[in-house]
PDB file of N, CA and C in Angstrom:
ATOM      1  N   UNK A 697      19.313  13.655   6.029  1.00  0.00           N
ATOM      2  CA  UNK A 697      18.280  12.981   5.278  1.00  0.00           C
ATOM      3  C   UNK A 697      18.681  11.563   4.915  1.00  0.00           C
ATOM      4  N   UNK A 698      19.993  11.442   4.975  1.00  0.00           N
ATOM      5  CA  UNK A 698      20.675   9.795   4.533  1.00  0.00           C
ATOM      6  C   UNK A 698      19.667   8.684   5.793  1.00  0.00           C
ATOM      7  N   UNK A 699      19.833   9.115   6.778  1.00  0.00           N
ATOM      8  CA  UNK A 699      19.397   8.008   7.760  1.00  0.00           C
ATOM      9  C   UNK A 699      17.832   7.831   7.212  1.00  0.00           C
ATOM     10  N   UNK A 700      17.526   9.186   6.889  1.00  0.00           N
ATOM     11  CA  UNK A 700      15.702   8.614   6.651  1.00  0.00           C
ATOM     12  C   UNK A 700      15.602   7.802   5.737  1.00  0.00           C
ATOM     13  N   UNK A 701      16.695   8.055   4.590  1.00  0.00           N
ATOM     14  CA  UNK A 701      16.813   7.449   3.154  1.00  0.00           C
ATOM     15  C   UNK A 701      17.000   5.793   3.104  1.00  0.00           C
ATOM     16  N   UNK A 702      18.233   5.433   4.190  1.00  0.00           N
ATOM     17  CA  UNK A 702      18.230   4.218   4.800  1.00  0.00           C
ATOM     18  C   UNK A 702      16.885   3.358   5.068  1.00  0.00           C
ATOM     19  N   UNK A 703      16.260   4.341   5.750  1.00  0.00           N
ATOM     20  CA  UNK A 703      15.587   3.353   6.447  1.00  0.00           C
ATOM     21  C   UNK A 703      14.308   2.731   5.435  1.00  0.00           C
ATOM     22  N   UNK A 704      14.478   3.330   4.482  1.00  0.00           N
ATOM     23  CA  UNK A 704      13.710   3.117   3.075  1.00  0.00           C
ATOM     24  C   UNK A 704      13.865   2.063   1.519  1.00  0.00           C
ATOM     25  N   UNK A 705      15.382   1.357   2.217  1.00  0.00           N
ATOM     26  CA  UNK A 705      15.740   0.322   1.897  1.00  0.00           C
ATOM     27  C   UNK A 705      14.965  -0.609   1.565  1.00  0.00           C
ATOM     28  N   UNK A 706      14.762  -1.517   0.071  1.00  0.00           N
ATOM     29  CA  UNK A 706      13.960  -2.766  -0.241  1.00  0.00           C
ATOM     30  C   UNK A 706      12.688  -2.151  -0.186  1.00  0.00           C
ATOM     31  N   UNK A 707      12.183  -0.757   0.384  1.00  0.00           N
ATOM     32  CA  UNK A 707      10.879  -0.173   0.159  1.00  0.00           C
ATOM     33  C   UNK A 707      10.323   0.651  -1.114  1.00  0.00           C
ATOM     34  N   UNK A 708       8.607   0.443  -1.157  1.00  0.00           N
ATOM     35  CA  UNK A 708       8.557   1.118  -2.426  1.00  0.00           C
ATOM     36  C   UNK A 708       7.564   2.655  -1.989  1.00  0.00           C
ATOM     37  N   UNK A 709       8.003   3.538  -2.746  1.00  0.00           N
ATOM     38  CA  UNK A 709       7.695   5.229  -2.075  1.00  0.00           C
ATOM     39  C   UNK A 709       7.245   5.893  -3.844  1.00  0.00           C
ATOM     40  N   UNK A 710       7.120   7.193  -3.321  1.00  0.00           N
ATOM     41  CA  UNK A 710       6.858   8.332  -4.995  1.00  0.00           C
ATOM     42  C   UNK A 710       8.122   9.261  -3.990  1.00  0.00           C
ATOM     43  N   UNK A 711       8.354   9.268  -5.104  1.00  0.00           N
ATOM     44  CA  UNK A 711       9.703  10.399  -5.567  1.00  0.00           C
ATOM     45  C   UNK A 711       9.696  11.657  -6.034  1.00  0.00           C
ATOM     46  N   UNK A 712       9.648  12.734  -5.723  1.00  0.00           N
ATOM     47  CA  UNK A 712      10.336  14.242  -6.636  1.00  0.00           C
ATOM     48  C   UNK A 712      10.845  14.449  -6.476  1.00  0.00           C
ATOM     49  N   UNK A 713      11.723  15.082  -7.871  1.00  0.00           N
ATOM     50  CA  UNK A 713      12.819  15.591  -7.844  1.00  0.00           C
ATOM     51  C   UNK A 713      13.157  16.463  -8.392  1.00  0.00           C
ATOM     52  N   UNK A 714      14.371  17.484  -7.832  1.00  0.00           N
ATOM     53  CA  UNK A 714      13.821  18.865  -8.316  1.00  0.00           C
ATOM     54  C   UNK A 714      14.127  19.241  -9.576  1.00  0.00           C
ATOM     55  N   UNK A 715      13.792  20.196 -10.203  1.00  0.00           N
ATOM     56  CA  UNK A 715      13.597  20.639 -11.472  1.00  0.00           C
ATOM     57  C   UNK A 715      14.565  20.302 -12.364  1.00  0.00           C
ATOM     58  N   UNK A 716      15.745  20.883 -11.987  1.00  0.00           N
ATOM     59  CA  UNK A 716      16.908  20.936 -13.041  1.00  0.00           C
ATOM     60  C   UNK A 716      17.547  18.832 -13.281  1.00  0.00           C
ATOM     61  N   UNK A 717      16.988  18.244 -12.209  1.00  0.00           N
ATOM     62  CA  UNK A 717      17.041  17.089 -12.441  1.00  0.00           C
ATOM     63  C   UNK A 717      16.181  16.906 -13.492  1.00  0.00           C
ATOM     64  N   UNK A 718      15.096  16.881 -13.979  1.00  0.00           N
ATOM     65  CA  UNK A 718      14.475  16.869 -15.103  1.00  0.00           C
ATOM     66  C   UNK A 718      14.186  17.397 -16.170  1.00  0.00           C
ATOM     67  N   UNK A 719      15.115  18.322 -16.130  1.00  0.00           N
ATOM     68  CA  UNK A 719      15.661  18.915 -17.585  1.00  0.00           C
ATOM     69  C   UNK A 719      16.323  18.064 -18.283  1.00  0.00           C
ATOM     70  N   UNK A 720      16.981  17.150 -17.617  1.00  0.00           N
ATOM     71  CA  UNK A 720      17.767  15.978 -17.932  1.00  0.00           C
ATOM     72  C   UNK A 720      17.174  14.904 -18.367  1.00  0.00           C
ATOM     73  N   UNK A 721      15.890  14.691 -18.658  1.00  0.00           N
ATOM     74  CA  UNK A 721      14.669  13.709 -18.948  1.00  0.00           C
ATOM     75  C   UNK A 721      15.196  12.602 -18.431  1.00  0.00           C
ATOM     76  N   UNK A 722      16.022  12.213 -17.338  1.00  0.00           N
ATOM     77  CA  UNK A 722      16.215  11.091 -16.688  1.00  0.00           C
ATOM     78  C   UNK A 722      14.850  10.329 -16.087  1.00  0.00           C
ATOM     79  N   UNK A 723      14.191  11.255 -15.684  1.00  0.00           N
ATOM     80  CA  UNK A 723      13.205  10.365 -15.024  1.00  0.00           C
ATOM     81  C   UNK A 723      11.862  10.968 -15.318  1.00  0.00           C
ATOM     82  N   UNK A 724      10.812  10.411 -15.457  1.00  0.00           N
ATOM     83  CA  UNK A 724       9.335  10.910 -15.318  1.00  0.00           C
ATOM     84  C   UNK A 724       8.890  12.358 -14.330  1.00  0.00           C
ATOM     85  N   UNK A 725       8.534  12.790 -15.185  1.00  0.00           N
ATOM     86  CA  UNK A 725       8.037  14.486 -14.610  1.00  0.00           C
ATOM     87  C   UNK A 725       7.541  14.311 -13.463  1.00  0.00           C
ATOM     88  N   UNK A 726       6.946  14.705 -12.099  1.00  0.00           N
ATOM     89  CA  UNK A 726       6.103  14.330 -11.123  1.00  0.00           C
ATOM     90  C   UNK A 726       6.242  13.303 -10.381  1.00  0.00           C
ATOM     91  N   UNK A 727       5.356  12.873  -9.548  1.00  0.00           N
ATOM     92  CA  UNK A 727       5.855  11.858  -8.477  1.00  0.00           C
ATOM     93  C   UNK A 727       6.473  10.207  -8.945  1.00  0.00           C
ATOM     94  N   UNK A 728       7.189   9.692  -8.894  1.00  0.00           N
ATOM     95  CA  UNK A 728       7.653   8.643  -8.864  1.00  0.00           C
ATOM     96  C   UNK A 728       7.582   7.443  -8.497  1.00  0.00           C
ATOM     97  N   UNK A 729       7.165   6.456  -8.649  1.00  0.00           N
ATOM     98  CA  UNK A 729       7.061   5.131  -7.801  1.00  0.00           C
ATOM     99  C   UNK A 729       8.124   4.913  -8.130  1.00  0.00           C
ATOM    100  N   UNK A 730       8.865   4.696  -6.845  1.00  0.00           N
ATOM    101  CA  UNK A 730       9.947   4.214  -6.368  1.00  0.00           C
ATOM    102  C   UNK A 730      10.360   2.672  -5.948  1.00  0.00           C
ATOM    103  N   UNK A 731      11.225   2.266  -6.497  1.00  0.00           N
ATOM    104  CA  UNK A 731      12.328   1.569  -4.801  1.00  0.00           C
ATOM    105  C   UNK A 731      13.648   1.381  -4.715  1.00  0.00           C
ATOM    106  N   UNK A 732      13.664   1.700  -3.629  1.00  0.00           N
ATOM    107  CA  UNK A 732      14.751   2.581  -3.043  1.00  0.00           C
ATOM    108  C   UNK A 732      15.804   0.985  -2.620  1.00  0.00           C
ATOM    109  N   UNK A 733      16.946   1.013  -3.237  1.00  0.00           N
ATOM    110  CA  UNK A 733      17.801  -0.373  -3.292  1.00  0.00           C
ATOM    111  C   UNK A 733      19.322  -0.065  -2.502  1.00  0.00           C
ATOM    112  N   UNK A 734      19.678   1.112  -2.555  1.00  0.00           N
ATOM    113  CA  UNK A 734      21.058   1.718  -1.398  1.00  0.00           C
ATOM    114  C   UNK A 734      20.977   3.099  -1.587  1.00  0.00           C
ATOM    115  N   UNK A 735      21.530   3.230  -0.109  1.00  0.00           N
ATOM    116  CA  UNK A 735      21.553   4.895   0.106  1.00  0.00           C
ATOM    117  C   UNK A 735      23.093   4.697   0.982  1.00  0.00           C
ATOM    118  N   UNK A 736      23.753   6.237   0.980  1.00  0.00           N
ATOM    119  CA  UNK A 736      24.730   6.691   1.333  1.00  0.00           C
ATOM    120  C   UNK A 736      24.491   7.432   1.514  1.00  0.00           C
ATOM    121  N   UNK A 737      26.256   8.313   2.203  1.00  0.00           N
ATOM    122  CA  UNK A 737      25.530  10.184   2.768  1.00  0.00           C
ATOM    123  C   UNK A 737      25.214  10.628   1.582  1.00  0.00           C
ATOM    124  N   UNK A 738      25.607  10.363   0.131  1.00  0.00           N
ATOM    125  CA  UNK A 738      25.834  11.595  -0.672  1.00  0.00           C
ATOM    126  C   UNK A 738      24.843  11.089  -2.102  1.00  0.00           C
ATOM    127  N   UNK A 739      24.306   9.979  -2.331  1.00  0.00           N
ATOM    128  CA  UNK A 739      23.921   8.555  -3.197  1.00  0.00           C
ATOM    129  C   UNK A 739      22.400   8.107  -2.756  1.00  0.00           C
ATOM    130  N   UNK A 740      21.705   7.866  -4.092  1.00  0.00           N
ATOM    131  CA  UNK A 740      20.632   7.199  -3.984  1.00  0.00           C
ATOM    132  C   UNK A 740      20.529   5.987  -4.711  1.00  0.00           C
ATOM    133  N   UNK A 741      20.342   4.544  -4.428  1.00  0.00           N
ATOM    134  CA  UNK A 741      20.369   4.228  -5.631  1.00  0.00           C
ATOM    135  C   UNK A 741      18.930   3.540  -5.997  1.00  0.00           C
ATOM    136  N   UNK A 742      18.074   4.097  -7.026  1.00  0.00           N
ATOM    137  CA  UNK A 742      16.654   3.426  -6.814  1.00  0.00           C
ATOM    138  C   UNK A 742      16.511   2.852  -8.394  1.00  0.00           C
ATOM    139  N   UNK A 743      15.327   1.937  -8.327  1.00  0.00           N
ATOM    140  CA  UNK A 743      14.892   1.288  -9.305  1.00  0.00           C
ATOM    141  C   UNK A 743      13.224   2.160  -9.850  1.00  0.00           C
ATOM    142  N   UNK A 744      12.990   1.871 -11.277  1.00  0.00           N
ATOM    143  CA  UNK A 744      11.550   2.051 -11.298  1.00  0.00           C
ATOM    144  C   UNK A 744      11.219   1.878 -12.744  1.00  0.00           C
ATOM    145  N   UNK A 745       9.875   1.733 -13.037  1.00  0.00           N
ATOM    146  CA  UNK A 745       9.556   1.013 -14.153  1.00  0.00           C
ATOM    147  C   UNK A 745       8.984   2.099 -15.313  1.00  0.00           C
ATOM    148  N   UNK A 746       9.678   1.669 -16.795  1.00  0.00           N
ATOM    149  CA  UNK A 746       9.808   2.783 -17.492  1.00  0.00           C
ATOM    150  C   UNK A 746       8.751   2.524 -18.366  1.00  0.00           C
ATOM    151  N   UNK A 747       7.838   2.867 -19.155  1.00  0.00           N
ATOM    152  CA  UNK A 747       7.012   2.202 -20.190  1.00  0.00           C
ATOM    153  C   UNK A 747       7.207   1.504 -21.044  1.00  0.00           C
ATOM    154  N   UNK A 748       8.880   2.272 -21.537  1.00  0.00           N
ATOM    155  CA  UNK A 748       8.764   1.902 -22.990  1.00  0.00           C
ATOM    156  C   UNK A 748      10.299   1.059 -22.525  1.00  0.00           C
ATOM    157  N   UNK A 749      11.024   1.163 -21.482  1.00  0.00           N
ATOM    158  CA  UNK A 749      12.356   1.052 -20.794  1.00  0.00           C
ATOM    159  C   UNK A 749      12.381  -0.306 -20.519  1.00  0.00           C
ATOM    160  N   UNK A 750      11.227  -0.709 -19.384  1.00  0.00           N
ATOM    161  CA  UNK A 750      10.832  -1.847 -18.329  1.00  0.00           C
ATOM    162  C   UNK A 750      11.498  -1.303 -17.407  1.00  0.00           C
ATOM    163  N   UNK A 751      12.065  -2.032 -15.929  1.00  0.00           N
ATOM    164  CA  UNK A 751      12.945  -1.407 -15.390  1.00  0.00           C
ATOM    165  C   UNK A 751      14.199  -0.572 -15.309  1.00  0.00           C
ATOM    166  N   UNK A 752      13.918   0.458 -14.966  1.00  0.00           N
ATOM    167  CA  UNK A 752      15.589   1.091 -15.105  1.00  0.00           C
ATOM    168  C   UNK A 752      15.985   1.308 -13.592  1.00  0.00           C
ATOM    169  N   UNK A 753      17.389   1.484 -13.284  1.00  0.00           N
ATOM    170  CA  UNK A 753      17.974   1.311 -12.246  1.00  0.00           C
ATOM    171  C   UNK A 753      18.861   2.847 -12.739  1.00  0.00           C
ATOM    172  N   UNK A 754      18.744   3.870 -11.290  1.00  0.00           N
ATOM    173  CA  UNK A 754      19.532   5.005 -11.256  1.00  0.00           C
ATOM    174  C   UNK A 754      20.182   5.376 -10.242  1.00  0.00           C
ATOM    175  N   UNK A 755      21.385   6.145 -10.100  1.00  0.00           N
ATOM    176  CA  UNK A 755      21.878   6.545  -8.892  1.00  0.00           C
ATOM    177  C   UNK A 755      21.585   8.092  -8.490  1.00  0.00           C
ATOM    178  N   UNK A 756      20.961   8.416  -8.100  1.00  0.00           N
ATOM    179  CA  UNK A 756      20.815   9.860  -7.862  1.00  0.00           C
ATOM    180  C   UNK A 756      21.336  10.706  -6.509  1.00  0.00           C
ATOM    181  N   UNK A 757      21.936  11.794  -6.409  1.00  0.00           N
ATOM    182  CA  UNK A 757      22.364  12.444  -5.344  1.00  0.00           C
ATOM    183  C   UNK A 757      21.351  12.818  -4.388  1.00  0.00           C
ATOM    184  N   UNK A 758      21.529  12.805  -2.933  1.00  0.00           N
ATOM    185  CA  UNK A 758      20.410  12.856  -2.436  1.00  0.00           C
ATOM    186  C   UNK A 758      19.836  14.181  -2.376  1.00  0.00           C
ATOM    187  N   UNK A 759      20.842  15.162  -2.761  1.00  0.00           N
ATOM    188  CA  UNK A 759      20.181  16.769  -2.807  1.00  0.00           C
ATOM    189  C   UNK A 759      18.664  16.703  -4.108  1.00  0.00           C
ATOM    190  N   UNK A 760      19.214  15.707  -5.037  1.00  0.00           N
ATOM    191  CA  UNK A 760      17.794  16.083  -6.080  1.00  0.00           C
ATOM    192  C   UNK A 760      16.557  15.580  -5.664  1.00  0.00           C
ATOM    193  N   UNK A 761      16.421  14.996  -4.216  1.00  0.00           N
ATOM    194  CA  UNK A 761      15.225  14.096  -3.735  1.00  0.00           C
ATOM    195  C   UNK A 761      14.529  15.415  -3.290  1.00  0.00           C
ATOM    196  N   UNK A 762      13.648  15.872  -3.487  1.00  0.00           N
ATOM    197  CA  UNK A 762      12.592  16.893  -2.919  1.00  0.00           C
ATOM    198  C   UNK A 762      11.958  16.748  -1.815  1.00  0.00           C
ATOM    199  N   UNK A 763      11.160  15.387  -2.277  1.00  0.00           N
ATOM    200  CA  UNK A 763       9.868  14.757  -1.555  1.00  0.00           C
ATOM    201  C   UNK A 763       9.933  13.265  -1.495  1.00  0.00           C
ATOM    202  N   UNK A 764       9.563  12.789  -0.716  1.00  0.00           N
ATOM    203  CA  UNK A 764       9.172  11.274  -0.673  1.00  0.00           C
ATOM    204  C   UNK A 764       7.579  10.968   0.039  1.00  0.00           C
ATOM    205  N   UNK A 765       7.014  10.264  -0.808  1.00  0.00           N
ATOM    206  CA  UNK A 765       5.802   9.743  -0.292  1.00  0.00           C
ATOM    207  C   UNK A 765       5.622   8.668   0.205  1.00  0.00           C
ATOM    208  N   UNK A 766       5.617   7.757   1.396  1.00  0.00           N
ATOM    209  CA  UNK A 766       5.755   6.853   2.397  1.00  0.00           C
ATOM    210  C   UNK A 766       4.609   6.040   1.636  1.00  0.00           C
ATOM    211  N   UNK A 767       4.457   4.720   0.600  1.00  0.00           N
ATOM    212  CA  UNK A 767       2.975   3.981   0.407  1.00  0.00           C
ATOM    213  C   UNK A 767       2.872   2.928   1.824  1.00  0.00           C
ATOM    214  N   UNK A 768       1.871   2.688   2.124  1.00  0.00           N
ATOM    215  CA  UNK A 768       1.250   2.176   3.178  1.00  0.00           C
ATOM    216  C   UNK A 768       1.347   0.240   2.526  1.00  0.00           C
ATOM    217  N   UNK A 769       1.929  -0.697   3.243  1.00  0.00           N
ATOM    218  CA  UNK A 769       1.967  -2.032   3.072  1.00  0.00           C
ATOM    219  C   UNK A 769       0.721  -2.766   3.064  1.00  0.00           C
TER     220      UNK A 769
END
């Protein structure tokens, strides 16, 4: 999944992630607007905008990525 993750670089996507990641209230319940700033085999590292936050910047493992939604340019 790293190479797909790559290729998603400087791009902006929706995100889920799975459950026990959000027990952790790290991130917004449900899909995510994303962007995706470095990936590795094991590493995500994305940005996204918080309400009350403004931007926050996270590193997440790529096992907690569920889903990604591709937005159209």
């Amino acid at each position: 999944m790293s190479k797909i993750l790559q290729s998603l670089v400087n791009q902006s996507c929706r995100m889920r992630f799975d459950e026990e990641w959000y027990e952790d209230a790290v991130l917004p319940v449900g899909a995510t607007l994303v962007t995706v700033l470095e990936v590795d085999e094991q590493w995500i590292k994305i940005s996204y905008q918080d309400k009350k936050k403004g931007e926050v910047t996270k590193i997440v493992r790529i096992e907690r990525v569920e889903g990604i939604e591709l937005l159209k340019e």
